[in-house]
Coordinates of C-alpha atoms (C1' of nucleotides) in Angstrom, one line a residue:
Chain A
X1 CA 65.4 -75.1 86.0
X2 CA 63.1 -74.7 83.0
X3 CA 64.3 -72.6 80.1
X4 CA 61.1 -70.6 80.0
X5 CA 61.5 -69.8 83.7
X6 CA 65.2 -69.1 83.2
X7 CA 64.4 -66.4 80.6
X8 CA 61.6 -64.8 82.6
X9 CA 62.8 -61.2 82.8
X10 CA 62.0 -60.4 86.4
X11 CA 65.3 -62.0 87.6
X12 CA 67.8 -60.3 85.4
X13 CA 66.5 -57.6 83.1
X14 CA 67.4 -54.3 84.7
X15 CA 67.3 -50.8 83.4
X16 CA 70.8 -49.6 84.0
X17 CA 73.0 -52.5 83.0
X18 CA 73.6 -51.5 79.4
X19 CA 71.6 -52.3 76.3
X20 CA 68.9 -54.9 76.6
X21 CA 70.3 -57.1 73.8
X22 CA 73.6 -57.3 75.7
X23 CA 71.7 -58.3 78.9
X24 CA 69.8 -61.0 77.0
X25 CA 73.0 -62.2 75.4
X26 CA 74.7 -62.5 78.8
X27 CA 71.7 -64.3 80.2
X28 CA 71.8 -66.8 77.3
X29 CA 75.6 -67.3 77.8
X30 CA 74.9 -68.1 81.5
X31 CA 72.3 -70.5 80.5
X32 CA 74.7 -72.3 78.2
X33 CA 77.6 -72.4 80.7
X34 CA 75.3 -73.4 83.6
X35 CA 73.7 -76.3 81.8
X36 CA 70.2 -74.9 81.6
X37 CA 70.8 -74.9 77.9
X38 CA 72.8 -78.0 77.3
X39 CA 74.7 -78.7 74.0
X40 CA 72.4 -79.6 71.1
X41 CA 69.3 -78.4 72.9
X42 CA 67.1 -76.0 71.1
X43 CA 66.3 -72.5 72.2
X44 CA 62.7 -71.4 72.3
X45 CA 61.6 -69.8 69.0
X46 CA 62.6 -66.1 68.7
X47 CA 59.0 -65.0 68.9
X48 CA 58.5 -66.9 72.1
X49 CA 61.7 -65.4 73.7
X50 CA 60.5 -62.0 72.6
X51 CA 57.2 -62.6 74.4
X52 CA 58.7 -64.1 77.5
X53 CA 61.2 -61.3 77.9
X54 CA 58.9 -58.5 76.8
X55 CA 61.4 -57.5 74.1
X56 CA 60.9 -57.0 70.4
X57 CA 61.9 -59.7 68.1
X58 CA 64.5 -57.5 66.5
X59 CA 66.2 -57.1 69.9
X60 CA 66.1 -60.8 70.6
X61 CA 67.6 -61.5 67.1
X62 CA 70.4 -59.1 67.8
X63 CA 71.3 -60.9 71.0
X64 CA 71.2 -64.3 69.4
X65 CA 73.2 -63.0 66.3
X66 CA 76.1 -62.2 68.5
X67 CA 76.1 -65.7 69.9
X68 CA 75.9 -67.2 66.4
X69 CA 78.9 -65.1 65.5
X70 CA 80.8 -66.5 68.5
X71 CA 79.9 -70.0 67.5
X72 CA 77.9 -70.7 70.6
X73 CA 74.6 -71.1 68.8
X74 CA 73.7 -72.4 65.4
X75 CA 70.5 -71.2 63.5
X76 CA 68.8 -73.3 60.9
X77 CA 66.2 -71.5 58.9
X78 CA 62.8 -73.2 59.1
X79 CA 64.1 -75.4 61.9
X80 CA 65.2 -73.5 65.0
X81 CA 68.2 -72.3 67.0
X82 CA 70.4 -74.8 68.7
X83 CA 73.2 -74.8 71.3
X84 CA 76.4 -76.0 69.6
X85 CA 78.5 -78.6 71.2
X86 CA 82.0 -77.3 71.9
X87 CA 84.8 -78.7 69.7
X88 CA 87.9 -80.5 70.9
X89 CA 91.0 -78.5 69.8
X90 CA 93.7 -80.1 67.8
X91 CA 97.3 -79.0 68.1
X92 CA 99.6 -78.8 65.1
X93 CA 103.3 -78.3 65.1
X94 CA 104.8 -75.4 63.4
X95 CA 108.3 -76.8 63.1
X96 CA 107.7 -80.3 61.7
X97 CA 106.4 -80.7 58.2
X98 CA 103.6 -83.3 58.6
X99 CA 100.8 -84.6 56.5
X100 CA 97.3 -83.9 57.7
X101 CA 96.2 -87.5 57.1
X102 CA 99.2 -88.9 59.0
X103 CA 98.9 -86.4 61.7
X104 CA 95.3 -87.2 62.4
X105 CA 95.9 -90.9 62.2
X106 CA 98.4 -90.5 65.0
X107 CA 95.6 -88.9 67.0
X108 CA 93.3 -91.8 66.3
X109 CA 91.0 -89.8 64.1
X110 CA 89.9 -90.9 60.7
X111 CA 90.0 -88.4 57.9
X112 CA 87.8 -87.8 54.9
X113 CA 88.1 -85.3 52.0
X114 CA 85.3 -83.7 50.1
X115 CA 86.6 -82.7 46.7
X116 CA 85.9 -79.2 45.6
X117 CA 88.2 -79.2 42.6
X118 CA 90.8 -81.7 41.4
X119 CA 92.5 -81.6 38.0
X120 CA 94.9 -79.8 35.6
X121 CA 94.4 -76.1 34.9
X122 CA 96.0 -73.1 33.4
X123 CA 98.0 -71.4 36.3
X124 CA 97.0 -68.1 37.8
X125 CA 99.7 -65.4 37.9
X126 CA 100.2 -66.1 41.7
X127 CA 100.9 -69.8 40.9
X128 CA 103.3 -68.9 38.0
X129 CA 105.4 -66.8 40.3
X130 CA 105.3 -69.0 43.4
X131 CA 105.9 -72.3 41.6
X132 CA 108.4 -70.9 39.1
X133 CA 106.5 -72.0 36.1
X134 CA 107.5 -71.4 32.4
X135 CA 105.1 -69.9 29.9
X136 CA 102.6 -72.5 28.9
X137 CA 103.1 -74.8 31.8
X138 CA 100.0 -76.2 33.5
X139 CA 99.4 -76.8 37.2
X140 CA 97.7 -79.6 39.1
X141 CA 95.2 -78.3 41.6
X142 CA 93.5 -80.1 44.5
X143 CA 91.0 -78.3 46.5
X144 CA 89.2 -80.1 49.3
X145 CA 87.4 -79.8 52.6
X146 CA 89.2 -81.9 55.1
X147 CA 87.3 -83.6 57.9
X148 CA 88.6 -85.4 60.9
X149 CA 86.5 -87.4 63.3
X150 CA 83.4 -86.4 61.4
X151 CA 84.1 -82.7 61.9
X152 CA 85.0 -80.3 59.1
X153 CA 88.5 -78.9 60.0
X154 CA 90.0 -77.1 57.1
X155 CA 89.8 -76.0 53.5
X156 CA 93.0 -76.9 51.6
X157 CA 93.9 -75.6 48.2
X158 CA 97.1 -77.0 46.8
X159 CA 98.8 -76.2 43.5
X160 CA 101.7 -78.2 42.1
X161 CA 103.7 -78.2 38.9
X162 CA 102.4 -80.8 36.5
X163 CA 105.6 -82.8 36.4
X164 CA 105.5 -83.2 40.2
X165 CA 101.9 -84.3 40.3
X166 CA 101.0 -85.4 36.7
X167 CA 97.8 -87.0 37.7
X168 CA 95.9 -85.2 40.5
X169 CA 93.0 -87.6 40.5
X170 CA 95.5 -90.2 41.9
X171 CA 95.3 -88.3 45.2
X172 CA 92.6 -89.9 47.3
X173 CA 93.7 -89.2 50.9
X174 CA 97.3 -88.1 51.6
X175 CA 98.9 -85.9 49.0
X176 CA 102.3 -86.4 50.7
X177 CA 101.9 -90.2 50.4
X178 CA 101.5 -89.9 46.7
X179 CA 104.5 -87.6 46.4
X180 CA 106.6 -89.9 48.5
X181 CA 105.8 -92.8 46.2
X182 CA 107.4 -90.8 43.4
X183 CA 110.3 -89.8 45.6
X184 CA 109.2 -86.2 45.6
X185 CA 108.2 -85.5 49.2
X186 CA 109.0 -81.9 50.3
X187 CA 111.6 -81.7 53.0
X188 CA 111.2 -78.0 53.9
X189 CA 108.4 -75.4 53.9
X190 CA 107.8 -71.8 54.8
X191 CA 104.4 -70.8 55.9
X192 CA 102.6 -67.6 56.8
X193 CA 99.8 -67.6 59.3
X194 CA 97.2 -64.9 59.8
X195 CA 93.8 -64.5 61.3
X196 CA 90.8 -63.7 59.1
X197 CA 87.1 -63.5 59.5
X198 CA 85.5 -66.3 57.4
X199 CA 83.6 -65.3 54.3
X200 CA 80.1 -66.8 53.9
X201 CA 81.1 -69.5 51.5
X202 CA 84.1 -70.7 53.6
X203 CA 82.1 -70.5 56.8
X204 CA 79.3 -72.7 55.3
X205 CA 81.8 -75.3 54.1
X206 CA 83.4 -75.4 57.5
X207 CA 80.0 -75.5 59.3
X208 CA 80.5 -72.3 61.4
X209 CA 79.0 -68.9 61.3
X210 CA 80.0 -66.2 58.8
X211 CA 82.6 -63.9 60.3
X212 CA 84.0 -66.5 62.7
X213 CA 87.7 -66.2 63.2
X214 CA 89.8 -68.6 61.2
X215 CA 93.5 -69.2 60.4
X216 CA 94.6 -68.5 56.9
X217 CA 97.8 -70.4 56.1
X218 CA 99.9 -70.0 53.0
X219 CA 102.6 -72.5 52.6
X220 CA 105.4 -73.0 50.1
X221 CA 107.1 -76.4 50.2
X222 CA 110.5 -77.3 48.8
X223 CA 112.1 -80.5 47.5
X224 CA 115.6 -81.6 48.6
X225 CA 116.9 -80.0 45.4
X226 CA 115.5 -76.6 46.5
X227 CA 112.8 -76.6 43.8
X228 CA 109.3 -75.4 44.8
X229 CA 107.1 -78.5 45.0
X230 CA 103.8 -77.1 46.3
X231 CA 101.9 -73.9 47.0
X232 CA 99.1 -74.5 49.6
X233 CA 96.6 -71.9 50.7
X234 CA 94.5 -73.3 53.6
X235 CA 91.8 -72.0 55.9
X236 CA 91.6 -73.7 59.3
X237 CA 88.7 -73.4 61.8
X238 CA 89.9 -71.2 64.6
X239 CA 87.8 -73.1 67.1
X240 CA 89.3 -76.4 66.2
X241 CA 93.0 -75.6 65.9
X242 CA 96.0 -74.6 68.0
X243 CA 99.3 -74.2 66.2
X244 CA 102.3 -74.9 68.3
X245 CA 105.8 -73.5 67.7
X246 CA 109.1 -73.7 69.5
X247 CA 111.2 -70.6 69.4
X248 CA 114.9 -70.2 70.1
X249 CA 117.0 -67.1 70.7
X250 CA 118.1 -65.8 67.3
X251 CA 120.6 -68.4 66.3
Chain B
X1 CA 81.8 -39.4 40.7
X2 CA 79.9 -37.9 43.6
X3 CA 79.1 -40.2 46.5
X4 CA 75.4 -39.2 46.4
X5 CA 75.2 -40.1 42.8
X6 CA 77.2 -43.3 43.4
X7 CA 74.7 -44.5 45.9
X8 CA 71.6 -43.6 43.8
X9 CA 69.8 -46.9 43.6
X10 CA 68.8 -46.9 39.9
X11 CA 72.2 -48.3 38.9
X12 CA 72.6 -51.3 41.2
X13 CA 69.7 -52.1 43.4
X14 CA 67.9 -55.1 41.8
X15 CA 65.3 -57.4 43.0
X16 CA 66.8 -60.8 42.4
X17 CA 70.4 -60.3 43.6
X18 CA 70.0 -61.4 47.2
X19 CA 69.0 -59.4 50.3
X20 CA 69.2 -55.6 49.9
X21 CA 71.6 -55.1 52.8
X22 CA 74.0 -57.4 51.0
X23 CA 73.6 -55.4 47.7
X24 CA 74.2 -52.2 49.6
X25 CA 77.2 -53.6 51.4
X26 CA 78.7 -54.7 48.0
X27 CA 78.0 -51.2 46.6
X28 CA 79.9 -49.6 49.4
X29 CA 82.8 -52.1 49.1
X30 CA 83.0 -51.1 45.4
X31 CA 83.0 -47.5 46.4
X32 CA 85.9 -48.0 48.7
X33 CA 88.0 -50.1 46.3
X34 CA 87.3 -47.8 43.3
X35 CA 88.2 -44.7 45.2
X36 CA 84.8 -43.0 45.2
X37 CA 85.1 -43.4 49.0
X38 CA 88.8 -42.7 49.7
X39 CA 90.4 -43.6 53.0
X40 CA 89.4 -41.3 55.9
X41 CA 86.5 -39.8 54.0
X42 CA 83.2 -39.8 55.7
X43 CA 80.1 -41.7 54.5
X44 CA 76.8 -39.8 54.2
X45 CA 74.8 -40.0 57.4
X46 CA 72.8 -43.2 57.8
X47 CA 69.5 -41.3 57.4
X48 CA 70.7 -39.8 54.2
X49 CA 71.8 -43.1 52.7
X50 CA 68.4 -44.5 53.7
X51 CA 66.7 -41.8 51.8
X52 CA 68.9 -41.9 48.8
X53 CA 68.6 -45.7 48.4
X54 CA 65.0 -45.8 49.4
X55 CA 65.8 -48.4 52.1
X56 CA 65.0 -48.2 55.8
X57 CA 67.6 -47.1 58.2
X58 CA 67.7 -50.5 59.9
X59 CA 68.7 -52.1 56.5
X60 CA 71.3 -49.4 55.9
X61 CA 72.8 -50.0 59.4
X62 CA 72.9 -53.8 58.8
X63 CA 75.0 -53.2 55.6
X64 CA 77.3 -50.8 57.3
X65 CA 77.7 -53.0 60.4
X66 CA 79.1 -55.8 58.3
X67 CA 81.7 -53.4 56.9
X68 CA 82.5 -52.2 60.4
X69 CA 83.0 -55.8 61.5
X70 CA 85.4 -56.3 58.6
X71 CA 87.4 -53.3 59.6
X72 CA 86.6 -51.4 56.4
X73 CA 84.6 -48.7 58.1
X74 CA 84.8 -47.0 61.5
X75 CA 81.8 -45.5 63.2
X76 CA 82.0 -42.8 65.9
X77 CA 78.8 -42.0 67.8
X78 CA 77.8 -38.4 67.4
X79 CA 80.4 -37.8 64.7
X80 CA 79.9 -40.0 61.7
X81 CA 81.0 -43.1 59.7
X82 CA 84.5 -43.1 58.1
X83 CA 86.4 -45.2 55.7
X84 CA 89.4 -46.7 57.5
X85 CA 92.9 -46.5 56.0
X86 CA 94.2 -50.1 55.3
X87 CA 97.0 -51.3 57.7
X88 CA 100.4 -52.4 56.6
X89 CA 101.0 -56.0 57.7
X90 CA 104.0 -56.9 59.8
X91 CA 105.6 -60.3 59.7
X92 CA 106.9 -62.1 62.7
X93 CA 109.1 -65.1 62.8
X94 CA 107.9 -68.2 64.5
X95 CA 111.3 -69.8 65.0
X96 CA 113.4 -66.9 66.4
X97 CA 112.7 -65.6 69.9
X98 CA 112.7 -61.9 69.5
X99 CA 111.7 -58.9 71.5
X100 CA 108.8 -56.8 70.1
X101 CA 110.7 -53.6 70.8
X102 CA 113.8 -54.8 69.0
X103 CA 111.8 -56.3 66.2
X104 CA 110.0 -53.1 65.4
X105 CA 113.2 -51.0 65.7
X106 CA 114.7 -53.2 63.0
X107 CA 111.7 -52.3 60.9
X108 CA 112.2 -48.6 61.5
X109 CA 109.0 -48.3 63.6
X110 CA 109.0 -46.7 67.0
X111 CA 107.1 -48.4 69.8
X112 CA 105.1 -47.2 72.7
X113 CA 103.3 -49.0 75.5
X114 CA 100.2 -48.0 77.3
X115 CA 100.2 -49.7 80.7
X116 CA 97.1 -51.5 81.8
X117 CA 98.6 -53.2 84.8
X118 CA 102.1 -53.4 86.2
X119 CA 103.0 -54.7 89.7
X120 CA 103.3 -57.6 92.1
X121 CA 100.2 -59.8 92.7
X122 CA 99.0 -63.0 94.1
X123 CA 99.3 -65.6 91.3
X124 CA 96.3 -67.2 89.6
X125 CA 96.1 -71.0 89.6
X126 CA 97.2 -70.9 85.9
X127 CA 100.3 -68.9 86.8
X128 CA 101.2 -71.2 89.7
X129 CA 101.1 -74.2 87.4
X130 CA 102.8 -72.6 84.4
X131 CA 105.6 -70.9 86.3
X132 CA 106.1 -73.7 88.9
X133 CA 105.6 -71.4 91.9
X134 CA 105.6 -72.5 95.5
X135 CA 102.8 -71.8 97.9
X136 CA 102.9 -68.2 98.9
X137 CA 105.0 -67.0 96.0
X138 CA 104.0 -63.8 94.3
X139 CA 104.2 -62.9 90.6
X140 CA 105.2 -59.8 88.7
X141 CA 102.7 -58.9 86.0
X142 CA 102.9 -56.5 83.2
X143 CA 99.9 -55.9 81.0
X144 CA 100.2 -53.4 78.2
X145 CA 98.9 -52.3 74.8
X146 CA 101.7 -52.2 72.4
X147 CA 101.8 -49.7 69.6
X148 CA 104.1 -49.5 66.6
X149 CA 104.3 -46.6 64.2
X150 CA 101.3 -45.0 66.0
X151 CA 99.1 -48.1 65.4
X152 CA 97.9 -50.3 68.2
X153 CA 99.3 -53.8 67.4
X154 CA 98.8 -56.2 70.4
X155 CA 97.7 -56.7 73.9
X156 CA 100.5 -58.4 75.9
X157 CA 100.0 -59.8 79.4
X158 CA 103.2 -61.3 80.9
X159 CA 103.6 -63.0 84.2
X160 CA 107.1 -63.8 85.7
X161 CA 108.3 -65.2 89.0
X162 CA 109.1 -62.4 91.5
X163 CA 112.8 -63.4 91.7
X164 CA 113.2 -63.1 87.9
X165 CA 111.6 -59.7 87.7
X166 CA 111.6 -58.3 91.3
X167 CA 110.7 -54.8 90.2
X168 CA 108.1 -54.8 87.3
X169 CA 107.9 -51.0 87.2
X170 CA 111.5 -51.0 86.0
X171 CA 110.2 -52.2 82.6
X172 CA 109.6 -49.2 80.5
X173 CA 110.0 -50.5 76.9
X174 CA 111.6 -53.8 76.4
X175 CA 111.0 -56.5 79.0
X176 CA 113.7 -58.7 77.4
X177 CA 116.2 -55.8 77.7
X178 CA 115.6 -55.6 81.4
X179 CA 115.9 -59.4 81.8
X180 CA 119.1 -59.4 79.8
X181 CA 120.7 -56.8 82.2
X182 CA 120.2 -59.3 84.9
X183 CA 121.5 -62.2 82.9
X184 CA 118.1 -63.8 82.7
X185 CA 117.1 -63.6 79.1
X186 CA 115.0 -66.6 77.9
X187 CA 116.7 -68.8 75.3
X188 CA 113.8 -70.9 74.3
X189 CA 110.0 -70.7 74.2
X190 CA 107.0 -72.7 73.2
X191 CA 104.0 -70.9 71.9
X192 CA 100.5 -71.8 70.9
X193 CA 98.6 -69.8 68.3
X194 CA 94.9 -69.8 67.7
X195 CA 92.4 -67.5 66.1
X196 CA 89.7 -65.8 68.1
X197 CA 87.0 -63.2 67.6
X198 CA 87.9 -60.2 69.7
X199 CA 85.8 -59.4 72.7
X200 CA 84.4 -55.8 72.9
X201 CA 87.1 -54.7 75.5
X202 CA 90.0 -56.1 73.5
X203 CA 88.6 -54.7 70.2
X204 CA 88.3 -51.3 71.7
X205 CA 91.8 -51.2 73.0
X206 CA 93.1 -52.4 69.6
X207 CA 91.0 -49.9 67.8
X208 CA 89.1 -52.4 65.7
X209 CA 85.5 -53.7 65.6
X210 CA 84.2 -56.2 68.1
X211 CA 84.3 -59.7 66.6
X212 CA 87.2 -59.0 64.3
X213 CA 89.6 -61.9 63.9
X214 CA 92.7 -61.8 66.1
X215 CA 95.5 -64.1 67.0
X216 CA 95.7 -65.4 70.5
X217 CA 99.2 -66.4 71.5
X218 CA 100.2 -68.2 74.7
X219 CA 103.9 -68.4 75.2
X220 CA 106.0 -70.1 77.9
X221 CA 109.7 -69.0 77.9
X222 CA 112.6 -70.9 79.4
X223 CA 116.0 -69.9 80.8
X224 CA 119.2 -71.7 79.8
X225 CA 118.8 -73.7 83.0
X226 CA 115.5 -75.0 81.9
X227 CA 113.5 -73.0 84.4
X228 CA 110.3 -71.3 83.3
X229 CA 111.0 -67.5 83.1
X230 CA 107.8 -66.1 81.7
X231 CA 104.2 -66.9 80.8
X232 CA 102.8 -64.5 78.2
X233 CA 99.3 -64.3 76.9
X234 CA 98.9 -61.9 74.0
X235 CA 96.3 -60.9 71.5
X236 CA 97.5 -59.6 68.1
X237 CA 95.5 -57.7 65.6
X238 CA 94.7 -60.2 62.8
X239 CA 94.8 -57.4 60.2
X240 CA 98.2 -56.2 61.2
X241 CA 100.2 -59.4 61.7
X242 CA 101.5 -62.4 59.7
X243 CA 103.4 -65.0 61.6
X244 CA 106.0 -66.8 59.5
X245 CA 107.3 -70.3 60.2
X246 CA 109.8 -72.5 58.6
X247 CA 109.0 -76.2 58.7
X248 CA 111.2 -79.3 58.2
X249 CA 110.5 -82.9 57.6
X250 CA 110.1 -84.5 61.0
X251 CA 113.7 -84.5 62.2
Chain C
dC1 C1' 72.2 -26.6 69.9
dA2 C1' 71.7 -29.5 65.6
dG3 C1' 73.3 -33.6 63.8
dT4 C1' 75.2 -38.0 64.3
dG5 C1' 75.2 -43.0 65.5
dG6 C1' 72.9 -46.5 69.1
dT7 C1' 68.9 -48.8 70.7
dC8 C1' 64.3 -50.3 70.4
dT9 C1' 59.4 -51.3 69.0
dA10 C1' 55.3 -53.5 66.4
dG11 C1' 54.2 -55.4 62.6
dA12 C1' 54.7 -57.4 58.0
dC13 C1' 56.0 -60.7 54.4
dC14 C1' 59.3 -64.2 52.5
dA15 C1' 62.0 -68.7 52.5
dC16 C1' 62.8 -72.8 54.3
dT17 C1' 62.0 -77.2 57.1
dT18 C1' 59.2 -80.6 58.9
dG19 C1' 55.4 -83.5 60.0
Chain D
dA1 C1' 50.0 -76.4 56.5
dA2 C1' 52.2 -74.8 60.5
dG3 C1' 56.2 -73.2 62.5
dT4 C1' 60.7 -71.6 62.1
dG5 C1' 64.3 -68.2 61.0
dG6 C1' 65.5 -64.2 57.4
dT7 C1' 64.5 -59.7 55.7
dC8 C1' 62.4 -55.2 55.8
dT9 C1' 59.8 -51.0 57.2
dA10 C1' 58.5 -46.5 59.6
dG11 C1' 59.0 -44.2 63.3
dA12 C1' 60.6 -43.2 68.1
dC13 C1' 63.8 -41.9 71.7
dC14 C1' 68.6 -41.8 73.8
dA15 C1' 73.7 -40.7 74.0
dC16 C1' 77.3 -38.5 72.3
dT17 C1' 80.1 -34.9 69.4
dG18 C1' 81.3 -30.7 67.8
dA19 C1' 80.6 -26.0 66.2

DNA sequence: CAGTGGTCTAGACCACTTG
DNA sequence: AAGTGGTCTAGACCACTGA
């Protein structure tokens, strides 16, 4: 069936089935799941949908906006609106401390990093407390966008005491590999997971719509000696990640 | 400072600081964090804000909508728009298998459940597979909205084989307490956590805006014998929960 | 009943992409 | 330059709340 015909309002637009933008959104969802609107195909221009459906463009935009928020559709100004290909989910263990790079390699995906910040800085108050720094100590920071299999997956912002990572530019792929070479790989970590709606900047870096659900993870890692080695604040794409944990009766 | 005066556009509405709805949203955020708009106070009516700011009502609504989505403001049709009181976050362990009821009691919060479904049903294909049911077996289902300290916290949908929970209406507060009485308390569980944007129905039950980030948790629990005791699919409020896990180097 | 938010329209101009 | 999405307006009617 043709998209134009599929959106022709005779078939589906009723008067007592809720707001029209909801009806249009549902129609578009059907189109996507039924294959009339396959992944990566483009929607008709908003103005054309408005004409076809006999709705105003504002109403059409409201319907599409909801789908953009859900991650089903991507809009590019000046270009058009496109059906997004669904993403394959990746599972990550919540009981084993693993390296992103090593983890993805085991899954047969190659990883790349886009550097957003990498160097030695004056610590923020948060960092002083979490890393147990003395007055005047500096921190090494690495902030990057991590990609796997060509897809952006997570924003990772790590801070380490300068003596644990004296030369942050030495890190090219795996941070843990660099630490291990110096005999300073963390053996234990505590992490806190929560759900957030992505801010515009984060969403853009991760290639999803503003407001999409993401996982915010704050992790503190410890060396064998018990010293804090690393404070990491990451944001993972909610549509690309499942975190898996095994629980036992209070031991 | 008076709200009316605070929103008077002379002070903040410029021409080259991005879209006007973004500028208004930021101004309202400032008002909330600075105390000009305290928790539970009401905003001026949309029409009045439009007049004050010399913006159209559509633009005002767009600014407010974003704040509603973030959970900062609540709108009630026919009544008004109100600043929401921030929620205190609760932390939950990801390594100990605990009961919601017991967990909250330890924190000094009383829990209540609103029952959405409770009884014996024909299993869905998902349930047959996850619980290892035989053809013709039924399942006990309990589906409830869990509240703690007067705040809705999570939607919990549990399915159990009929012989493990023969009488689902027997569950009034703690499911695990009922199982324990029969010597069938799970000792181990595997759970999968991901972030989702809440659907309208879920959002309404949890008292937050549609599209707010939430945590979707699917858990399979096992008895000491290794048998599957329970399949639980829950949705937690992202703004009310932190999940905490301890990780160790691959053991 | 008056006042509030919820939906909807027709039309305009701007900002960006693409041939 | 043409076509797309992004922003914005003024005004209308509906649905719900609360005094």
